[in-house]
Amino acid sequence: MKIGFALGGGAARGWAHIGIIKSLAEHGIKPDIISGTSIGSLVGAAHVLGKLDKLEEWVCSLRRRDVAGMLDFTFGGGMIQGERLMKFLESHLGENPLIEELPIPFAAVATELTSGNEVWLQQGQLLSAIRASIALPGLFTPVCHENRWLVDGALVNPVPVSLCRALGADYVIAVNLDRYMIGKKFRKQKQVNVAQIEDDEASSVHSVKTWLSYIQQRFTNNNQQEDIPGLFDVLSTSVYIMQDRITRSRLVGDPPDLLLAPDLSDIGLMDFDHAQEAIDKGIDCVERHAPTLARINN
């Protein structure tokens, strides 16, 4: 029986995939096939390359300033160009092989921007496929691949069970990182001034959130300020709602044999410096399914 892992998207919450993959291995379950969407493609690729431990060591050392240093801000199709991030990944993963030469079948999901079609990246350079799969619209610039503009695969297939089965998996373990994101309590809105923005870390993720809060303040009645959700909360929660509806629809039509859904509601879209928390929650999620995992081995 070929076991496949379908690793879903979820931005910073994707570090939970590390804990899930390692914990499953401790239960004697290792993938024969991996499909990944967005951050799931990145972590899945690290496992295929045998670099999961190295990726874990790196992401657990990240601090907010380190995350900021990987972001090359632009306004050409997205806020982040992504070239600096890919150089960081290449330096830590150590290689950029062709997908078709990997030791186990692997593929990443992307979305064609002009048509909305789902694209399965099963050939070509691994890091190029990852870069296309993580291109969250508005945040990362799109990627031109074979004369097609590609963006984040989570727009069409947030948890790629269908791709995993197409690659030959008999038993699919899927990971949904967005299960508990809708309905989470919004963070209390803070008053922000220009001086605070200027004193903040240059070009950091926190500065982006602060600017969004400041813009909202300028166009919001002060008497309502404490009652209205923050602009970043509105944008990110809207993405969660969209992805949740798409995920539910896709999983009804193509259900996995086992669905893992860690509670990552305390980790924000851009909290990449919360890796250890996400990894621990991934491990906890696997442990709750220990009886089912024992039956798989038998």
GROMACS .gro file of C-alpha atoms in nm:
model
  298
    1MET     CA    1   0.000   0.000   0.000
    2LYS     CA    2   0.142   0.335  -0.105
    3ILE     CA    3   0.089   0.606   0.154
    4GLY     CA    4   0.058   0.965   0.035
    5PHE     CA    5   0.079   1.289   0.231
    6ALA     CA    6  -0.135   1.580   0.104
    7LEU     CA    7   0.007   1.888   0.277
    8GLY     CA    8  -0.218   2.192   0.275
    9GLY     CA    9  -0.148   2.564   0.259
   10GLY     CA   10  -0.156   2.804   0.551
   11ALA     CA   11   0.139   3.047   0.536
   12ALA     CA   12   0.319   3.061   0.874
   13ARG     CA   13   0.100   2.784   1.014
   14GLY     CA   14   0.270   2.553   0.766
   15TRP     CA   15   0.556   2.487   1.007
   16ALA     CA   16   0.309   2.250   1.176
   17HIS     CA   17   0.375   2.014   0.882
   18ILE     CA   18   0.725   1.956   1.024
   19GLY     CA   19   0.586   1.828   1.353
   20ILE     CA   20   0.325   1.618   1.176
   21ILE     CA   21   0.570   1.448   0.938
   22LYS     CA   22   0.819   1.373   1.216
   23SER     CA   23   0.552   1.247   1.454
   24LEU     CA   24   0.401   1.021   1.187
   25ALA     CA   25   0.748   0.877   1.127
   26GLU     CA   26   0.773   0.791   1.498
   27HIS     CA   27   0.451   0.594   1.454
   28GLY     CA   28   0.609   0.406   1.165
   29ILE     CA   29   0.430   0.595   0.889
   30LYS     CA   30   0.643   0.748   0.615
   31PRO     CA   31   0.519   0.881   0.280
   32ASP     CA   32   0.572   0.705  -0.051
   33ILE     CA   33   0.422   1.010  -0.226
   34ILE     CA   34   0.393   1.379  -0.132
   35SER     CA   35   0.175   1.651  -0.280
   36GLY     CA   36   0.183   2.004  -0.143
   37THR     CA   37   0.002   2.333  -0.176
   38SER     CA   38   0.178   2.657  -0.084
   39ILE     CA   39   0.376   2.615   0.241
   40GLY     CA   40   0.291   2.245   0.223
   41SER     CA   41   0.497   2.215  -0.094
   42LEU     CA   42   0.795   2.378   0.078
   43VAL     CA   43   0.793   2.150   0.384
   44GLY     CA   44   0.714   1.845   0.172
   45ALA     CA   45   1.009   1.919  -0.055
   46ALA     CA   46   1.241   1.951   0.245
   47HIS     CA   47   1.132   1.604   0.359
   48VAL     CA   48   1.185   1.452   0.014
   49LEU     CA   49   1.537   1.600   0.009
   50GLY     CA   50   1.613   1.461   0.354
   51LYS     CA   51   1.649   1.815   0.490
   52LEU     CA   52   1.351   1.830   0.726
   53ASP     CA   53   1.572   1.843   1.037
   54LYS     CA   54   1.776   2.124   0.886
   55LEU     CA   55   1.461   2.315   0.794
   56GLU     CA   56   1.329   2.270   1.148
   57GLU     CA   57   1.652   2.397   1.299
   58TRP     CA   58   1.645   2.703   1.075
   59VAL     CA   59   1.279   2.802   1.119
   60CYS     CA   60   1.295   2.756   1.497
   61SER     CA   61   1.581   3.005   1.507
   62LEU     CA   62   1.386   3.271   1.315
   63ARG     CA   63   1.303   3.597   1.489
   64ARG     CA   64   1.090   3.881   1.358
   65ARG     CA   65   1.398   4.068   1.231
   66ASP     CA   66   1.518   3.755   1.048
   67VAL     CA   67   1.181   3.720   0.875
   68ALA     CA   68   1.196   4.086   0.775
   69GLY     CA   69   1.541   4.031   0.624
   70MET     CA   70   1.400   3.772   0.383
   71LEU     CA   71   1.133   4.004   0.244
   72ASP     CA   72   1.220   4.217  -0.059
   73PHE     CA   73   0.933   4.463  -0.078
   74THR     CA   74   0.800   4.577  -0.416
   75PHE     CA   75   0.475   4.694  -0.572
   76GLY     CA   76   0.488   4.496  -0.895
   77GLY     CA   77   0.203   4.249  -0.866
   78GLY     CA   78   0.251   4.194  -0.492
   79MET     CA   79   0.422   4.338  -0.184
   80ILE     CA   80   0.707   4.083  -0.180
   81GLN     CA   81   0.919   3.988  -0.479
   82GLY     CA   82   1.035   3.661  -0.325
   83GLU     CA   83   1.386   3.637  -0.472
   84ARG     CA   84   1.555   3.695  -0.137
   85LEU     CA   85   1.337   3.427   0.025
   86MET     CA   86   1.426   3.173  -0.242
   87LYS     CA   87   1.797   3.242  -0.194
   88PHE     CA   88   1.756   3.177   0.177
   89LEU     CA   89   1.576   2.851   0.100
   90GLU     CA   90   1.842   2.739  -0.146
   91SER     CA   91   2.118   2.815   0.103
   92HIS     CA   92   1.947   2.604   0.371
   93LEU     CA   93   1.812   2.322   0.156
   94GLY     CA   94   2.144   2.305  -0.024
   95GLU     CA   95   2.026   2.205  -0.369
   96ASN     CA   96   1.767   2.266  -0.640
   97PRO     CA   97   1.709   1.934  -0.820
   98LEU     CA   98   1.457   1.853  -1.090
   99ILE     CA   99   1.127   1.729  -0.952
  100GLU     CA  100   1.130   1.424  -1.177
  101GLU     CA  101   1.465   1.317  -1.027
  102LEU     CA  102   1.348   1.318  -0.665
  103PRO     CA  103   1.363   0.986  -0.475
  104ILE     CA  104   0.984   0.971  -0.428
  105PRO     CA  105   0.698   1.114  -0.640
  106PHE     CA  106   0.635   1.480  -0.554
  107ALA     CA  107   0.423   1.758  -0.701
  108ALA     CA  108   0.314   2.109  -0.605
  109VAL     CA  109  -0.012   2.288  -0.680
  110ALA     CA  110  -0.033   2.635  -0.833
  111THR     CA  111  -0.308   2.841  -0.996
  112GLU     CA  112  -0.295   2.990  -1.344
  113LEU     CA  113  -0.380   3.356  -1.294
  114THR     CA  114  -0.534   3.427  -1.635
  115SER     CA  115  -0.765   3.123  -1.649
  116GLY     CA  116  -0.806   3.013  -1.288
  117ASN     CA  117  -0.700   2.661  -1.383
  118GLU     CA  118  -0.534   2.431  -1.130
  119VAL     CA  119  -0.174   2.351  -1.231
  120TRP     CA  120   0.015   2.044  -1.111
  121LEU     CA  121   0.391   2.108  -1.112
  122GLN     CA  122   0.554   1.768  -1.156
  123GLN     CA  123   0.861   1.856  -1.364
  124GLY     CA  124   1.134   2.118  -1.368
  125GLN     CA  125   1.331   2.284  -1.091
  126LEU     CA  126   1.200   2.214  -0.743
  127LEU     CA  127   1.246   2.563  -0.599
  128SER     CA  128   1.072   2.722  -0.899
  129ALA     CA  129   0.769   2.503  -0.835
  130ILE     CA  130   0.770   2.595  -0.465
  131ARG     CA  131   0.796   2.966  -0.546
  132ALA     CA  132   0.492   2.944  -0.774
  133SER     CA  133   0.292   2.742  -0.522
  134ILE     CA  134   0.349   2.995  -0.237
  135ALA     CA  135   0.270   3.307  -0.442
  136LEU     CA  136  -0.019   3.430  -0.225
  137PRO     CA  137  -0.197   3.700  -0.432
  138GLY     CA  138  -0.133   4.050  -0.307
  139LEU     CA  139   0.157   3.936  -0.089
  140PHE     CA  140   0.397   3.761  -0.329
  141THR     CA  141   0.440   3.855  -0.693
  142PRO     CA  142   0.316   3.593  -0.944
  143VAL     CA  143   0.562   3.361  -1.120
  144CYS     CA  144   0.595   3.321  -1.496
  145HIS     CA  145   0.627   2.949  -1.570
  146GLU     CA  146   0.613   2.817  -1.928
  147ASN     CA  147   0.450   3.142  -2.045
  148ARG     CA  148   0.181   3.122  -1.775
  149TRP     CA  149   0.146   3.347  -1.472
  150LEU     CA  150   0.108   3.129  -1.163
  151VAL     CA  151  -0.003   3.214  -0.810
  152ASP     CA  152  -0.075   3.026  -0.486
  153GLY     CA  153  -0.231   2.682  -0.532
  154ALA     CA  154  -0.454   2.732  -0.229
  155LEU     CA  155  -0.689   2.937  -0.446
  156VAL     CA  156  -0.810   2.619  -0.614
  157ASN     CA  157  -0.688   2.321  -0.410
  158PRO     CA  158  -0.590   2.409  -0.049
  159VAL     CA  159  -0.544   2.043   0.054
  160PRO     CA  160  -0.428   1.850  -0.255
  161VAL     CA  161  -0.580   1.507  -0.198
  162SER     CA  162  -0.675   1.470  -0.566
  163LEU     CA  163  -0.315   1.528  -0.675
  164CYS     CA  164  -0.186   1.279  -0.420
  165ARG     CA  165  -0.419   1.009  -0.553
  166ALA     CA  166  -0.324   1.095  -0.912
  167LEU     CA  167   0.040   1.034  -0.822
  168GLY     CA  168  -0.053   0.680  -0.715
  169ALA     CA  169  -0.136   0.696  -0.344
  170ASP     CA  170  -0.359   0.418  -0.210
  171TYR     CA  171  -0.399   0.571   0.137
  172VAL     CA  172  -0.395   0.950   0.172
  173ILE     CA  173  -0.320   1.135   0.494
  174ALA     CA  174  -0.423   1.498   0.443
  175VAL     CA  175  -0.335   1.801   0.656
  176ASN     CA  176  -0.575   2.097   0.676
  177LEU     CA  177  -0.414   2.395   0.853
  178ASP     CA  178  -0.715   2.629   0.832
  179ARG     CA  179  -0.979   2.422   1.010
  180TYR     CA  180  -1.002   2.640   1.322
  181MET     CA  181  -0.926   2.983   1.177
  182ILE     CA  182  -1.282   3.106   1.126
  183GLY     CA  183  -1.445   3.247   1.438
  184LYS     CA  184  -1.120   3.320   1.621
  185LYS     CA  185  -1.128   3.629   1.840
  186PHE     CA  186  -0.993   3.940   1.671
  187ARG     CA  187  -0.697   4.110   1.832
  188LYS     CA  188  -0.783   4.430   2.013
  189GLN     CA  189  -0.731   4.728   1.787
  190LYS     CA  190  -0.448   4.955   1.895
  191GLN     CA  191  -0.407   5.327   1.837
  192VAL     CA  192  -0.114   5.387   1.606
  193ASN     CA  193   0.075   5.704   1.519
  194VAL     CA  194   0.336   5.786   1.256
  195ALA     CA  195   0.615   5.808   1.516
  196GLN     CA  196   0.545   5.450   1.624
  197ILE     CA  197   0.574   5.336   1.263
  198GLU     CA  198   0.904   5.518   1.213
  199ASP     CA  199   1.047   5.371   1.534
  200ASP     CA  200   0.947   5.018   1.438
  201GLU     CA  201   1.183   4.765   1.278
  202ALA     CA  202   1.258   4.875   0.923
  203SER     CA  203   1.069   4.683   0.656
  204SER     CA  204   0.940   4.425   0.905
  205VAL     CA  205   0.619   4.226   0.886
  206HIS     CA  206   0.506   4.409   1.199
  207SER     CA  207   0.548   4.741   1.017
  208VAL     CA  208   0.313   4.623   0.742
  209LYS     CA  209   0.047   4.538   1.001
  210THR     CA  210   0.106   4.871   1.176
  211TRP     CA  211   0.063   5.065   0.853
  212LEU     CA  212  -0.262   4.882   0.780
  213SER     CA  213  -0.389   4.969   1.127
  214TYR     CA  214  -0.288   5.333   1.081
  215ILE     CA  215  -0.466   5.355   0.745
  216GLN     CA  216  -0.780   5.213   0.900
  217GLN     CA  217  -0.766   5.466   1.184
  218ARG     CA  218  -0.750   5.755   0.941
  219PHE     CA  219  -1.075   5.646   0.776
  220THR     CA  220  -1.264   5.521   1.081
  221ASN     CA  221  -1.478   5.714   1.329
  222ASN     CA  222  -1.281   5.730   1.655
  223ASN     CA  223  -1.595   5.647   1.855
  224GLN     CA  224  -1.616   5.313   1.676
  225GLN     CA  225  -1.245   5.237   1.681
  226GLU     CA  226  -1.251   4.983   1.966
  227ASP     CA  227  -1.545   4.791   1.818
  228ILE     CA  228  -1.431   4.738   1.460
  229PRO     CA  229  -1.187   4.457   1.366
  230GLY     CA  230  -0.844   4.561   1.243
  231LEU     CA  231  -0.781   4.589   0.869
  232PHE     CA  232  -0.527   4.307   0.872
  233ASP     CA  233  -0.774   4.089   1.065
  234VAL     CA  234  -1.045   4.161   0.808
  235LEU     CA  235  -0.819   4.075   0.514
  236SER     CA  236  -0.670   3.759   0.666
  237THR     CA  237  -1.004   3.629   0.798
  238SER     CA  238  -1.158   3.683   0.455
  239VAL     CA  239  -0.887   3.460   0.311
  240TYR     CA  240  -0.961   3.197   0.579
  241ILE     CA  241  -1.332   3.198   0.493
  242MET     CA  242  -1.262   3.160   0.121
  243GLN     CA  243  -1.013   2.877   0.174
  244ASP     CA  244  -1.236   2.699   0.425
  245ARG     CA  245  -1.525   2.690   0.178
  246ILE     CA  246  -1.300   2.571  -0.105
  247THR     CA  247  -1.140   2.307   0.118
  248ARG     CA  248  -1.473   2.170   0.236
  249SER     CA  249  -1.598   2.146  -0.120
  250ARG     CA  250  -1.286   1.972  -0.248
  251LEU     CA  251  -1.268   1.724   0.041
  252VAL     CA  252  -1.632   1.623  -0.004
  253GLY     CA  253  -1.559   1.533  -0.364
  254ASP     CA  254  -1.226   1.369  -0.291
  255PRO     CA  255  -1.201   1.274   0.079
  256PRO     CA  256  -0.873   1.158   0.232
  257ASP     CA  257  -0.846   0.836   0.429
  258LEU     CA  258  -0.726   1.033   0.732
  259LEU     CA  259  -0.760   1.408   0.787
  260LEU     CA  260  -0.532   1.585   1.035
  261ALA     CA  261  -0.637   1.935   1.141
  262PRO     CA  262  -0.422   2.093   1.415
  263ASP     CA  263  -0.565   2.391   1.603
  264LEU     CA  264  -0.343   2.678   1.488
  265SER     CA  265  -0.586   2.961   1.555
  266ASP     CA  266  -0.332   3.147   1.771
  267ILE     CA  267  -0.081   3.171   1.485
  268GLY     CA  268  -0.130   3.450   1.234
  269LEU     CA  269  -0.080   3.444   0.860
  270MET     CA  270   0.266   3.604   0.884
  271ASP     CA  271   0.385   3.471   1.222
  272PHE     CA  272   0.677   3.280   1.070
  273ASP     CA  273   0.875   3.337   1.390
  274HIS     CA  274   0.632   3.112   1.583
  275ALA     CA  275   0.771   2.790   1.436
  276GLN     CA  276   0.816   2.591   1.756
  277GLU     CA  277   0.458   2.658   1.861
  278ALA     CA  278   0.327   2.541   1.524
  279ILE     CA  279   0.548   2.231   1.525
  280ASP     CA  280   0.434   2.133   1.875
  281LYS     CA  281   0.070   2.166   1.775
  282GLY     CA  282   0.134   1.948   1.472
  283ILE     CA  283   0.281   1.680   1.699
  284ASP     CA  284  -0.016   1.704   1.939
  285CYS     CA  285  -0.257   1.659   1.649
  286VAL     CA  286  -0.086   1.337   1.537
  287GLU     CA  287  -0.083   1.198   1.891
  288ARG     CA  288  -0.461   1.241   1.915
  289HIS     CA  289  -0.493   1.002   1.619
  290ALA     CA  290  -0.260   0.735   1.759
  291PRO     CA  291  -0.524   0.454   1.759
  292THR     CA  292  -0.600   0.515   1.391
  293LEU     CA  293  -0.231   0.522   1.305
  294ALA     CA  294  -0.181   0.186   1.477
  295ARG     CA  295  -0.446   0.033   1.252
  296ILE     CA  296  -0.271   0.166   0.942
  297ASN     CA  297   0.047  -0.021   1.035
  298ASN     CA  298  -0.149  -0.339   1.088
   0.00000   0.00000   0.00000
